[in-house]
Amino acid sequence: MSRVGKQPVILPSGVIAEIKDNTVFIKGKRGELKNKYPVSVIVSKEEGKIIVKPVDETKLAKSSWGLIRTVISNMIQGVEEGFTKNLEVNGVGYRASVGDGILTLQLGFSHDIKLAIPDDLDVKCTKPTEISISGIDKQKVGQFASEIRSFRKPEPYKGKGIKYSDEIIRRKEGKKK
């Protein structure tokens, strides 16, 4: 039995949920999201709660059960509050800036890296060394933050690169003479 899947998802006031044809529609003050779910689980709405149950005792149904419940919970949290990822750019001459829907990164390469910002995400650079990504879809926010980080991952000797603000980089000692 899934400990996560057993718990119902409580709908806060102001959030509307609809379930049609293996698709969940969630609408709130920040926007609306929809997501398909497999036929191995049953999603129902009862008295301000969304309940997810497996169809049978197969491995697929059991593994989908908790996942679908968590995805629905994240959708509700996204339309209610939103998600934010903060990145830090460390290194001499490393900078980031946003303009006209394009994120420009200067990371020590011979050229600047220009990334188009997706329409449903909001990217801000409060300082040249801080990037804040926010949106209603947790997967898209995390994916875009991961793509930015992949251009220059933090290295363990000097700590140069792009890291999450809550990430801890284990530093290594350099070469000894």
Short mmCIF file of N, CA and C in Angstrom, two decimals, residues 7 11 13 31 43 48 55-56 58 63 73 75 95 116 123 129 148 150-151 175 177:
data_model
loop_
_atom_site.label_atom_id
_atom_site.label_comp_id
_atom_site.label_asym_id
_atom_site.label_seq_id
_atom_site.Cartn_x
_atom_site.Cartn_y
_atom_site.Cartn_z
N GLN A 7 -3.34 9.20 1.08
CA GLN A 7 -3.77 10.49 1.57
C GLN A 7 -4.54 11.25 0.50
N LEU A 11 -8.44 20.33 -1.65
CA LEU A 11 -8.55 21.50 -2.54
C LEU A 11 -8.73 22.76 -1.70
N SER A 13 -9.59 26.79 -0.99
CA SER A 13 -10.64 27.63 -1.56
C SER A 13 -10.06 28.46 -2.70
N GLY A 31 -3.32 30.54 -12.68
CA GLY A 31 -3.47 29.98 -14.02
C GLY A 31 -4.16 28.64 -13.97
N VAL A 43 -9.15 8.41 -10.36
CA VAL A 43 -9.12 9.70 -9.68
C VAL A 43 -10.55 10.19 -9.55
N GLY A 48 -14.53 18.52 -1.77
CA GLY A 48 -13.34 19.36 -1.63
C GLY A 48 -12.04 18.58 -1.51
N VAL A 55 -6.57 0.72 -9.64
CA VAL A 55 -7.65 -0.09 -10.21
C VAL A 55 -7.58 -1.52 -9.68
N ASP A 56 -6.36 -2.06 -9.63
CA ASP A 56 -6.16 -3.43 -9.15
C ASP A 56 -4.83 -3.50 -8.41
N THR A 58 -1.92 -4.72 -9.46
CA THR A 58 -0.74 -4.93 -10.31
C THR A 58 0.37 -3.97 -9.92
N SER A 63 2.59 1.41 -8.56
CA SER A 63 3.64 2.40 -8.76
C SER A 63 3.07 3.73 -9.26
N SER A 73 -1.14 16.98 -6.47
CA SER A 73 -0.84 17.87 -5.35
C SER A 73 0.06 19.02 -5.80
N MET A 75 0.27 20.20 -8.85
CA MET A 75 -0.52 21.06 -9.72
C MET A 75 -1.33 22.06 -8.88
N ARG A 95 28.39 36.14 -15.40
CA ARG A 95 27.24 37.01 -15.20
C ARG A 95 26.02 36.45 -15.91
N ALA A 116 16.23 31.23 -24.85
CA ALA A 116 14.87 31.77 -24.92
C ALA A 116 14.11 31.32 -23.67
N VAL A 123 11.56 34.66 -15.38
CA VAL A 123 12.97 34.62 -15.00
C VAL A 123 13.41 36.04 -14.68
N THR A 129 24.67 37.94 -10.45
CA THR A 129 25.08 36.59 -10.05
C THR A 129 23.94 35.76 -9.49
N ILE A 148 19.93 25.47 -17.36
CA ILE A 148 20.85 26.58 -17.10
C ILE A 148 22.07 26.07 -16.35
N SER A 150 23.36 23.15 -16.37
CA SER A 150 24.18 22.22 -17.15
C SER A 150 25.24 22.91 -18.00
N PHE A 151 25.11 24.22 -18.25
CA PHE A 151 26.12 24.92 -19.04
C PHE A 151 27.45 25.02 -18.31
N LYS A 175 46.23 20.59 -5.11
CA LYS A 175 47.48 19.83 -5.15
C LYS A 175 48.45 20.39 -4.12
N LYS A 177 52.44 20.65 -2.57
CA LYS A 177 53.84 20.56 -3.04
C LYS A 177 54.67 19.75 -2.08
#
